[in-house]
Amino acid sequence: MNIDIYFGYFAAILTTAAFLPQLIKTLKTKKADDVSLTTLIMFIIGVLSWIIYGYKISSTPILIANLITLILNLLILFSKVYFSKN
């Protein structure tokens, strides 16, 4: 296996895990006022673009990382919408 793939997986793990603290904080405090809705939506669109790109070039690290990142950020988005109504 090419060593480049290890860098891809390492980057995928770090960039995906970076969203866990925000999600955990949002769920614990039941507040997401500090999360910018515009930034979150732009980021989700960017992640969707990465998923398409990863699929087109058959890159497993890009696909896995961005699918997980998409799920985490959708959870943050839903939490923001839900908690702002309460």
PDB file of C-alpha atoms in Angstrom:
ATOM      1  CA  MET A   1       0.000   0.000   0.000  1.00  0.00           C
ATOM      2  CA  ASN A   2       1.278   3.451  -0.900  1.00  0.00           C
ATOM      3  CA  ILE A   3       2.265   5.613   2.106  1.00  0.00           C
ATOM      4  CA  ASP A   4       0.147   8.452   0.717  1.00  0.00           C
ATOM      5  CA  ILE A   5      -2.988   6.562   1.700  1.00  0.00           C
ATOM      6  CA  TYR A   6      -1.913   6.719   5.361  1.00  0.00           C
ATOM      7  CA  PHE A   7      -1.751  10.504   5.171  1.00  0.00           C
ATOM      8  CA  GLY A   8      -5.219  10.471   3.645  1.00  0.00           C
ATOM      9  CA  TYR A   9      -6.637   8.367   6.459  1.00  0.00           C
ATOM     10  CA  PHE A  10      -4.790  10.403   9.126  1.00  0.00           C
ATOM     11  CA  ALA A  11      -6.166  13.652   7.697  1.00  0.00           C
ATOM     12  CA  ALA A  12      -9.618  12.094   7.436  1.00  0.00           C
ATOM     13  CA  ILE A  13      -9.612  11.025  11.086  1.00  0.00           C
ATOM     14  CA  LEU A  14      -8.414  14.397  12.380  1.00  0.00           C
ATOM     15  CA  THR A  15     -10.683  16.605  10.287  1.00  0.00           C
ATOM     16  CA  THR A  16     -13.717  14.440  10.982  1.00  0.00           C
ATOM     17  CA  ALA A  17     -13.071  14.164  14.724  1.00  0.00           C
ATOM     18  CA  ALA A  18     -12.691  17.948  14.920  1.00  0.00           C
ATOM     19  CA  PHE A  19     -16.490  18.273  14.815  1.00  0.00           C
ATOM     20  CA  LEU A  20     -17.195  15.970  17.734  1.00  0.00           C
ATOM     21  CA  PRO A  21     -16.498  18.591  20.452  1.00  0.00           C
ATOM     22  CA  GLN A  22     -18.969  21.021  18.855  1.00  0.00           C
ATOM     23  CA  LEU A  23     -21.648  18.359  18.533  1.00  0.00           C
ATOM     24  CA  ILE A  24     -21.125  17.157  22.109  1.00  0.00           C
ATOM     25  CA  LYS A  25     -21.224  20.723  23.460  1.00  0.00           C
ATOM     26  CA  THR A  26     -24.391  21.501  21.491  1.00  0.00           C
ATOM     27  CA  LEU A  27     -26.151  18.374  22.733  1.00  0.00           C
ATOM     28  CA  LYS A  28     -25.038  18.881  26.362  1.00  0.00           C
ATOM     29  CA  THR A  29     -25.948  22.559  26.608  1.00  0.00           C
ATOM     30  CA  LYS A  30     -28.950  22.314  24.276  1.00  0.00           C
ATOM     31  CA  LYS A  31     -27.750  25.573  22.761  1.00  0.00           C
ATOM     32  CA  ALA A  32     -26.256  26.275  19.365  1.00  0.00           C
ATOM     33  CA  ASP A  33     -26.383  30.057  19.323  1.00  0.00           C
ATOM     34  CA  ASP A  34     -22.616  30.238  18.873  1.00  0.00           C
ATOM     35  CA  VAL A  35     -22.789  28.197  15.651  1.00  0.00           C
ATOM     36  CA  SER A  36     -23.124  30.320  12.522  1.00  0.00           C
ATOM     37  CA  LEU A  37     -25.961  29.001  10.369  1.00  0.00           C
ATOM     38  CA  THR A  38     -24.460  30.500   7.202  1.00  0.00           C
ATOM     39  CA  THR A  39     -21.060  28.955   7.862  1.00  0.00           C
ATOM     40  CA  LEU A  40     -22.627  25.596   8.687  1.00  0.00           C
ATOM     41  CA  ILE A  41     -24.670  25.515   5.475  1.00  0.00           C
ATOM     42  CA  MET A  42     -21.676  26.580   3.378  1.00  0.00           C
ATOM     43  CA  PHE A  43     -19.568  23.889   5.031  1.00  0.00           C
ATOM     44  CA  ILE A  44     -22.195  21.203   4.407  1.00  0.00           C
ATOM     45  CA  ILE A  45     -22.337  22.164   0.721  1.00  0.00           C
ATOM     46  CA  GLY A  46     -18.534  21.958   0.605  1.00  0.00           C
ATOM     47  CA  VAL A  47     -18.590  18.513   2.236  1.00  0.00           C
ATOM     48  CA  LEU A  48     -21.165  17.337  -0.299  1.00  0.00           C
ATOM     49  CA  SER A  49     -18.813  18.537  -3.030  1.00  0.00           C
ATOM     50  CA  TRP A  50     -15.945  16.570  -1.440  1.00  0.00           C
ATOM     51  CA  ILE A  51     -18.164  13.466  -1.397  1.00  0.00           C
ATOM     52  CA  ILE A  52     -18.868  13.842  -5.109  1.00  0.00           C
ATOM     53  CA  TYR A  53     -15.171  14.417  -5.806  1.00  0.00           C
ATOM     54  CA  GLY A  54     -14.131  11.433  -3.658  1.00  0.00           C
ATOM     55  CA  TYR A  55     -16.617   9.241  -5.496  1.00  0.00           C
ATOM     56  CA  LYS A  56     -15.402  10.442  -8.909  1.00  0.00           C
ATOM     57  CA  ILE A  57     -11.760   9.681  -8.123  1.00  0.00           C
ATOM     58  CA  SER A  58     -12.568   6.524  -6.107  1.00  0.00           C
ATOM     59  CA  SER A  59     -10.885   7.806  -2.952  1.00  0.00           C
ATOM     60  CA  THR A  60     -11.987   5.830   0.085  1.00  0.00           C
ATOM     61  CA  PRO A  61     -10.416   8.215   2.657  1.00  0.00           C
ATOM     62  CA  ILE A  62     -12.158  11.231   1.127  1.00  0.00           C
ATOM     63  CA  LEU A  63     -15.479   9.411   0.910  1.00  0.00           C
ATOM     64  CA  ILE A  64     -15.463   7.975   4.426  1.00  0.00           C
ATOM     65  CA  ALA A  65     -14.241  11.138   6.116  1.00  0.00           C
ATOM     66  CA  ASN A  66     -16.684  13.385   4.352  1.00  0.00           C
ATOM     67  CA  LEU A  67     -19.666  11.081   4.809  1.00  0.00           C
ATOM     68  CA  ILE A  68     -19.004  11.009   8.562  1.00  0.00           C
ATOM     69  CA  THR A  69     -18.352  14.761   8.591  1.00  0.00           C
ATOM     70  CA  LEU A  70     -21.628  15.309   6.730  1.00  0.00           C
ATOM     71  CA  ILE A  71     -23.540  13.284   9.315  1.00  0.00           C
ATOM     72  CA  LEU A  72     -21.924  15.149  12.226  1.00  0.00           C
ATOM     73  CA  ASN A  73     -22.607  18.538  10.674  1.00  0.00           C
ATOM     74  CA  LEU A  74     -26.194  17.633   9.799  1.00  0.00           C
ATOM     75  CA  LEU A  75     -26.668  16.687  13.454  1.00  0.00           C
ATOM     76  CA  ILE A  76     -25.248  20.074  14.470  1.00  0.00           C
ATOM     77  CA  LEU A  77     -27.542  21.803  11.957  1.00  0.00           C
ATOM     78  CA  PHE A  78     -30.635  19.920  13.168  1.00  0.00           C
ATOM     79  CA  SER A  79     -29.664  20.662  16.769  1.00  0.00           C
ATOM     80  CA  LYS A  80     -29.273  24.346  15.974  1.00  0.00           C
ATOM     81  CA  VAL A  81     -32.699  24.505  14.358  1.00  0.00           C
ATOM     82  CA  TYR A  82     -34.362  22.420  17.068  1.00  0.00           C
ATOM     83  CA  PHE A  83     -32.809  24.204  20.052  1.00  0.00           C
ATOM     84  CA  SER A  84     -33.413  27.664  18.590  1.00  0.00           C
ATOM     85  CA  LYS A  85     -37.158  26.886  18.497  1.00  0.00           C
ATOM     86  CA  ASN A  86     -37.173  26.095  22.234  1.00  0.00           C
TER      87      ASN A  86
END
